[in-house]
Short mmCIF file of C-alpha atoms in Angstrom, two decimals:
data_model
loop_
_atom_site.label_atom_id
_atom_site.label_comp_id
_atom_site.label_asym_id
_atom_site.label_seq_id
_atom_site.Cartn_x
_atom_site.Cartn_y
_atom_site.Cartn_z
CA UNK A 100 61.44 -18.76 -28.15
CA UNK A 101 65.38 -18.47 -29.41
CA UNK A 102 66.61 -21.74 -30.53
CA UNK A 103 68.82 -20.98 -27.07
CA UNK A 104 66.10 -20.24 -24.99
CA UNK A 105 65.27 -24.03 -26.36
CA UNK A 106 68.04 -25.02 -25.65
CA UNK A 107 68.20 -23.77 -22.29
CA UNK A 108 64.46 -25.08 -21.08
CA UNK A 109 65.87 -28.60 -22.25
CA UNK A 110 68.68 -28.52 -19.85
CA UNK A 111 66.27 -27.53 -16.91
CA UNK A 112 63.72 -30.23 -17.22
CA UNK A 113 67.02 -32.92 -17.52
CA UNK A 114 67.74 -31.65 -14.10
CA UNK A 115 64.45 -32.01 -13.21
CA UNK A 116 64.54 -35.20 -13.83
CA UNK A 117 67.38 -35.95 -12.48
CA UNK A 118 65.66 -34.49 -9.12
CA UNK A 119 63.30 -37.05 -9.82
CA UNK A 120 65.47 -39.78 -9.82
CA UNK A 121 67.36 -38.41 -6.64
CA UNK A 122 64.50 -38.13 -4.67
CA UNK A 123 63.55 -41.22 -5.21
CA UNK A 124 66.04 -43.20 -4.55
CA UNK A 125 67.25 -41.05 -1.14
CA UNK A 126 63.46 -40.81 -0.69
CA UNK A 127 63.52 -37.14 -0.92
CA UNK A 128 59.90 -36.14 -0.26
CA UNK A 129 60.84 -32.57 -0.05
CA UNK A 130 62.95 -32.41 -2.75
CA UNK A 131 60.28 -34.05 -4.92
CA UNK A 132 57.67 -31.49 -3.46
CA UNK A 133 60.27 -28.14 -4.09
CA UNK A 134 61.69 -29.09 -7.11
CA UNK A 135 59.92 -31.79 -9.16
CA UNK A 136 56.14 -31.79 -9.43
CA UNK A 137 53.89 -29.50 -10.10
CA UNK A 138 50.83 -29.92 -7.19
CA UNK A 139 48.37 -31.09 -9.64
CA UNK A 140 50.89 -33.76 -11.71
CA UNK A 141 49.35 -37.38 -12.57
CA UNK A 142 51.44 -39.89 -12.58
CA UNK A 143 50.49 -43.66 -14.02
CA UNK A 144 52.37 -46.48 -13.15
CA UNK A 145 50.56 -49.63 -15.06
CA UNK A 146 52.19 -52.59 -13.69
CA UNK A 147 51.32 -51.18 -10.30
CA UNK A 148 47.82 -49.43 -10.35
CA UNK A 149 44.84 -49.48 -12.09
CA UNK A 150 43.84 -45.79 -12.48
CA UNK A 151 46.40 -42.75 -12.49
CA UNK A 152 46.80 -41.04 -9.08
CA UNK A 153 46.69 -37.24 -9.34
CA UNK A 154 48.15 -34.75 -7.47
CA UNK A 155 51.10 -34.51 -5.61
CA UNK A 156 49.99 -35.56 -2.00
CA UNK A 157 48.28 -38.75 -3.51
CA UNK A 158 51.64 -39.18 -5.19
CA UNK A 159 53.16 -39.07 -2.19
CA UNK A 160 50.67 -40.99 0.24
CA UNK A 161 50.62 -43.76 -2.05
CA UNK A 162 54.90 -43.97 -3.19
CA UNK A 163 56.16 -43.15 0.58
CA UNK A 164 55.03 -46.40 2.12
CA UNK A 165 55.71 -48.62 -0.72
CA UNK A 166 59.31 -47.11 -0.73
CA UNK A 167 59.64 -47.31 3.58
CA UNK A 168 62.82 -49.11 3.52
CA UNK A 169 63.80 -49.87 0.36
CA UNK A 170 66.69 -49.20 -1.65
CA UNK A 171 66.49 -48.04 -4.88
CA UNK A 172 68.70 -46.97 -8.07
CA UNK A 173 67.18 -45.44 -10.86
CA UNK A 174 68.16 -44.43 -14.14
CA UNK A 175 67.08 -42.06 -17.30
CA UNK A 176 68.11 -42.51 -19.87
CA UNK A 177 68.34 -41.19 -23.85
CA UNK A 178 66.08 -37.93 -22.85
CA UNK A 179 63.96 -36.86 -25.97
CA UNK A 180 62.47 -33.51 -25.26
CA UNK A 181 59.93 -31.18 -27.31
CA UNK A 182 59.34 -27.87 -26.30
CA UNK A 183 55.83 -27.52 -27.31
CA UNK A 184 55.21 -23.69 -25.94
CA UNK A 185 57.05 -20.98 -23.36
CA UNK A 186 55.67 -23.25 -20.85
CA UNK A 187 54.84 -26.49 -22.14
CA UNK A 188 56.51 -29.57 -22.92
CA UNK A 189 57.04 -33.34 -23.23
CA UNK A 190 59.69 -35.74 -23.15
CA UNK A 191 60.31 -39.72 -23.16
CA UNK A 192 63.36 -41.14 -21.12
CA UNK A 193 64.60 -44.71 -21.66
CA UNK A 194 64.78 -45.98 -17.67
CA UNK A 195 66.21 -48.52 -16.23
CA UNK A 196 65.47 -49.17 -12.07
CA UNK A 197 66.05 -51.73 -9.04
CA UNK A 198 64.26 -51.39 -6.05
CA UNK A 199 65.38 -53.95 -2.76
CA UNK A 200 62.78 -54.22 -0.34
CA UNK A 201 63.86 -55.64 3.17
CA UNK A 202 60.67 -58.08 3.36
CA UNK A 203 57.64 -58.76 1.03
CA UNK A 204 55.19 -57.23 3.10
CA UNK A 205 54.85 -53.66 0.79
CA UNK A 206 54.87 -55.32 -2.43
CA UNK A 207 54.57 -59.18 -2.36
CA UNK A 208 58.10 -59.17 -3.97
CA UNK A 209 61.67 -58.03 -2.25
CA UNK A 210 63.53 -57.77 -5.61
CA UNK A 211 62.28 -55.59 -8.84
CA UNK A 212 64.00 -54.74 -12.20
CA UNK A 213 62.46 -52.91 -14.88
CA UNK A 214 63.40 -51.74 -17.92
CA UNK A 215 60.91 -48.82 -20.02
CA UNK A 216 60.47 -45.19 -20.80
CA UNK A 217 58.99 -42.44 -19.02
CA UNK A 218 56.50 -40.73 -20.79
CA UNK A 219 56.35 -36.89 -19.20
CA UNK A 220 54.54 -33.22 -19.91
CA UNK A 221 56.66 -30.46 -18.13
CA UNK A 222 54.62 -27.02 -17.19
CA UNK A 223 57.21 -24.03 -16.75
CA UNK A 224 55.91 -22.39 -13.44
CA UNK A 225 57.21 -19.35 -11.31
CA UNK A 226 59.88 -22.15 -9.68
CA UNK A 227 60.91 -23.35 -13.01
CA UNK A 228 60.28 -26.55 -15.22
CA UNK A 229 58.50 -29.29 -13.34
CA UNK A 230 56.84 -33.16 -14.30
CA UNK A 231 53.28 -32.20 -14.85
CA UNK A 232 51.83 -35.51 -15.73
CA UNK A 233 54.23 -38.77 -15.82
CA UNK A 234 53.73 -42.70 -17.32
CA UNK A 235 55.63 -45.45 -16.78
CA UNK A 236 55.85 -48.11 -20.00
CA UNK A 237 57.84 -51.18 -18.73
CA UNK A 238 59.53 -53.29 -21.47
CA UNK A 239 60.31 -56.06 -19.10
CA UNK A 240 60.41 -56.60 -15.09
CA UNK A 241 62.26 -59.57 -13.25
CA UNK A 242 61.16 -60.08 -9.51
CA UNK A 243 61.76 -62.01 -6.84
#
């Protein structure tokens, strides 16, 4: 891979992560399916689950009820993306999110403000770069 190809791959991965944030904040789950994840993606959020959720459909079954009626704001900053091969990469993103739920029925809380890092791997598929694994490590959470 040339330096230009590497830089283009990094920019394509940044766009995938932007679509991740847009998709969750707008609850556009079809954007996630079409543009963000591999079908066999693995997601781990230790503060919200005990074991990773594996497979896009399983992630959607977990996240849709959790986010129903919520307003969320997700920000990703300072990506550190390393291209490992023509078809694989890894990255880390500093993150901040705020989620407002209309009531506490889905989560036991009405507000969450968090800071931390996304640790991800990426795979280049025929449709482009996609998130293959995603683990969120939080540094701080404020809730009510």
